[in-house]
């Protein structure tokens, strides 16, 4: 199957090009503000890549991913600041713990009615957030963890500035892309996509739908947890506010903007929304000085609705399809003239 | 040997009894046709055998084992496979990938293997591609392997469903109106494919309206009418059965 290997090579070439771009960017972009935005884009991309696996391939929506993100962040923050364990060990503990939480709440949900996942994760996200706020002894409550969270280090090299952290975060983001890519093009990925194509046929071919959805849900929670750990060791201070419902909604919007069934879409979706959010932060107070933070929800809501109506495959694939359609019509028009 | 035994099988949907107290059995290696007017309960019978929904009462034995209470995916693992009257192609996949899903029960890569594709996983993936291509060749679609399944014409999509269903190497294959919508050439090809599958040892149960095809390939025929089994026998017996003729042609047909 020559064509098949060619397609695979093409995918790998794309990953390689993207890697080069990512790694060259800080060298030309030597500005700390931009670098810090790019680090956050990388961290959020990890969450959204996982969320896209869940939404695009298992057809499920989660409104609680900021909760899993927070579980990773708090586990890392609490363990490293209290017990001075290696941040890597803490990250692993967070990932496993979050995976167990997701798996446990997923079991009854995927056995019962699957569309309850959105509601159940919404509830779970809220509960986790309440725990962050209320368990003052453990989490520091609303004002956050006061004990200092250490920086991550690799073999004695402390990743204490944006430049170094950028490389670590994007290396892990790239790994997240490669793993997601592997999953999508495997027996598991085919099973998931087949569920999307026809549940009847998928089941009649032996695909245990609930099992596969549950596993991909767990994987996406683990992605979010790892991203949360990376966030904690980057900011080195955590409070409950970045892990609430608003962030969960933001992740869903990013996933939808990027396009659900594409592995690269998430990164573009995150970049687009993050840049927009940053821009709004400077523009909105100038235009409407009395505006609170609530304008964000209006903006996200509007984007979500517009994308769903006009570009249901997401911004990137949607625009690509529009372009294809335009080229097709133009070709026909040229033939007719 | 009896591969499938249906006894006292009943399925009601609210007030409608789609399958009523039905008894019949299928021997290993046979081609059995299920015929009957629209709404007779043929598709419902298939859905009961593949555990899409549970029967209201009665039993279904596959290889002497009760399958009541199993789920549709467990039935596949036992070795029963099917196609659908209303095409259920995976439109979001290529032709080849559709058939590769058919290898699901014959492969075992899980999430961990998918994340870390070690050599063993890659070998399994290659084996899946190989056997899927063989099944595509069987139905004459090998050269369309990489096309989007949704781009195939109707007749080829029906062939694709057959390739996908046989990819799991089932012992019992259920075909729900495989010839519907096919042109005469395609119907000939279909008959040849069914014979090949039978020669490979697959037992075939099919629903079909095209009487010429049914009379040619079926070893035995089961006739349904309003959820009841009206008759059962060889094509010759069925063609000369007064009740069947009456059901098909109405009372007029009987009187002349
Ligand atoms: N899921 C269902 N819910 C309610 N009624 C159904 C369902 N499936 C089939 N029926 C009814 O059962 C009867 C038999 O249908 P079906 O098995 O599809 O017939 P056939 O395949 O022989 O044309 C019809 O009256 C149909 O309306
Ligand atoms: Mg039918």
PDB file of C-alpha atoms in Angstrom, chain A residues 1 3-4 7-8 178-179 182-209 212 215-216 219, chain B residues 51-52 72-73 76-77 80 82 84 88-93 96-97 100-102 104-105 107-111 114-115 117 124-125 128-129 133 146 164-165 168:
ATOM      1  CA  UNK A   1       0.000   0.000   0.000  1.00  0.00           C
ATOM      2  CA  UNK A   3      -0.472   5.439  -0.901  1.00  0.00           C
ATOM      3  CA  UNK A   4      -0.960   4.508   2.707  1.00  0.00           C
ATOM      4  CA  UNK A   7      -0.147   9.535   3.812  1.00  0.00           C
ATOM      5  CA  UNK A   8       1.638   8.475   6.958  1.00  0.00           C
ATOM      6  CA  UNK A 178       1.885  12.746  18.703  1.00  0.00           C
ATOM      7  CA  UNK A 179       0.105  10.542  21.232  1.00  0.00           C
ATOM      8  CA  UNK A 182      -1.242   7.661  17.415  1.00  0.00           C
ATOM      9  CA  UNK A 183      -4.524   7.023  19.179  1.00  0.00           C
ATOM     10  CA  UNK A 184      -6.634   8.365  16.304  1.00  0.00           C
ATOM     11  CA  UNK A 185      -4.830   6.187  13.770  1.00  0.00           C
ATOM     12  CA  UNK A 186      -5.049   3.007  15.799  1.00  0.00           C
ATOM     13  CA  UNK A 187      -7.607   0.295  16.374  1.00  0.00           C
ATOM     14  CA  UNK A 188      -8.895   2.349  19.300  1.00  0.00           C
ATOM     15  CA  UNK A 189      -9.194   5.503  17.192  1.00  0.00           C
ATOM     16  CA  UNK A 190     -11.054   3.643  14.461  1.00  0.00           C
ATOM     17  CA  UNK A 191     -13.422   2.190  17.028  1.00  0.00           C
ATOM     18  CA  UNK A 192     -14.104   5.686  18.355  1.00  0.00           C
ATOM     19  CA  UNK A 193     -14.653   7.139  14.908  1.00  0.00           C
ATOM     20  CA  UNK A 194     -16.885   4.228  13.963  1.00  0.00           C
ATOM     21  CA  UNK A 195     -19.149   5.093  16.907  1.00  0.00           C
ATOM     22  CA  UNK A 196     -19.474   8.546  15.389  1.00  0.00           C
ATOM     23  CA  UNK A 197     -20.203   7.089  11.946  1.00  0.00           C
ATOM     24  CA  UNK A 198     -22.887   4.608  13.031  1.00  0.00           C
ATOM     25  CA  UNK A 199     -23.412   3.319  16.553  1.00  0.00           C
ATOM     26  CA  UNK A 200     -25.458   0.401  15.186  1.00  0.00           C
ATOM     27  CA  UNK A 201     -22.737  -0.782  12.867  1.00  0.00           C
ATOM     28  CA  UNK A 202     -19.984  -0.174  15.421  1.00  0.00           C
ATOM     29  CA  UNK A 203     -21.760  -2.338  17.992  1.00  0.00           C
ATOM     30  CA  UNK A 204     -22.549  -5.056  15.479  1.00  0.00           C
ATOM     31  CA  UNK A 205     -18.819  -5.238  14.679  1.00  0.00           C
ATOM     32  CA  UNK A 206     -17.987  -5.839  18.328  1.00  0.00           C
ATOM     33  CA  UNK A 207     -17.086  -2.334  19.484  1.00  0.00           C
ATOM     34  CA  UNK A 208     -17.940  -1.933  23.158  1.00  0.00           C
ATOM     35  CA  UNK A 209     -19.018   1.681  22.900  1.00  0.00           C
ATOM     36  CA  UNK A 212     -14.003   3.096  24.559  1.00  0.00           C
ATOM     37  CA  UNK A 215     -11.154   5.279  28.258  1.00  0.00           C
ATOM     38  CA  UNK A 216     -10.877   8.328  26.053  1.00  0.00           C
ATOM     39  CA  UNK A 219      -7.192   9.987  28.848  1.00  0.00           C
TER      40      UNK A 219
ATOM     41  CA  UNK B  51     -29.221  -8.397  20.336  1.00  0.00           C
ATOM     42  CA  UNK B  52     -29.962  -4.869  19.163  1.00  0.00           C
ATOM     43  CA  UNK B  72     -24.728  -6.442  20.412  1.00  0.00           C
ATOM     44  CA  UNK B  73     -20.943  -6.223  20.660  1.00  0.00           C
ATOM     45  CA  UNK B  76     -20.065 -10.064  17.346  1.00  0.00           C
ATOM     46  CA  UNK B  77     -17.366 -11.647  19.475  1.00  0.00           C
ATOM     47  CA  UNK B  80     -22.409 -13.421  14.305  1.00  0.00           C
ATOM     48  CA  UNK B  82     -24.557  -8.621   9.759  1.00  0.00           C
ATOM     49  CA  UNK B  84     -28.173  -3.480   7.394  1.00  0.00           C
ATOM     50  CA  UNK B  88     -24.824   1.902   8.011  1.00  0.00           C
ATOM     51  CA  UNK B  89     -21.541   2.840   6.365  1.00  0.00           C
ATOM     52  CA  UNK B  90     -19.018   4.827   8.416  1.00  0.00           C
ATOM     53  CA  UNK B  91     -19.195   7.938   6.260  1.00  0.00           C
ATOM     54  CA  UNK B  92     -16.413   9.592   8.227  1.00  0.00           C
ATOM     55  CA  UNK B  93     -13.854   6.990   7.116  1.00  0.00           C
ATOM     56  CA  UNK B  96     -10.352   0.552   3.820  1.00  0.00           C
ATOM     57  CA  UNK B  97     -10.886   1.905   7.336  1.00  0.00           C
ATOM     58  CA  UNK B 100     -10.551  -2.387   9.244  1.00  0.00           C
ATOM     59  CA  UNK B 101     -13.196  -1.744  11.908  1.00  0.00           C
ATOM     60  CA  UNK B 102     -14.539  -5.149  10.857  1.00  0.00           C
ATOM     61  CA  UNK B 104     -12.037  -5.231  15.644  1.00  0.00           C
ATOM     62  CA  UNK B 105     -12.931  -8.562  17.228  1.00  0.00           C
ATOM     63  CA  UNK B 107      -7.351  -7.755  17.073  1.00  0.00           C
ATOM     64  CA  UNK B 108      -6.563  -6.484  20.529  1.00  0.00           C
ATOM     65  CA  UNK B 109      -4.580  -3.214  20.598  1.00  0.00           C
ATOM     66  CA  UNK B 110      -5.902  -1.179  23.514  1.00  0.00           C
ATOM     67  CA  UNK B 111      -5.442   2.435  24.542  1.00  0.00           C
ATOM     68  CA  UNK B 114      -2.325   2.878  20.718  1.00  0.00           C
ATOM     69  CA  UNK B 115      -0.402   5.494  22.719  1.00  0.00           C
ATOM     70  CA  UNK B 117       2.828   1.725  19.136  1.00  0.00           C
ATOM     71  CA  UNK B 124      -1.018  -6.195  14.243  1.00  0.00           C
ATOM     72  CA  UNK B 125      -1.958  -3.009  12.389  1.00  0.00           C
ATOM     73  CA  UNK B 128      -5.376  -5.704   9.855  1.00  0.00           C
ATOM     74  CA  UNK B 129      -4.619  -3.765   6.664  1.00  0.00           C
ATOM     75  CA  UNK B 133      -7.568  -5.534   1.613  1.00  0.00           C
ATOM     76  CA  UNK B 146      -8.378   4.829  -0.013  1.00  0.00           C
ATOM     77  CA  UNK B 164     -16.835  -5.164   6.539  1.00  0.00           C
ATOM     78  CA  UNK B 165     -19.172  -7.818   7.956  1.00  0.00           C
ATOM     79  CA  UNK B 168     -14.497 -10.521  11.382  1.00  0.00           C
TER      80      UNK B 168
END
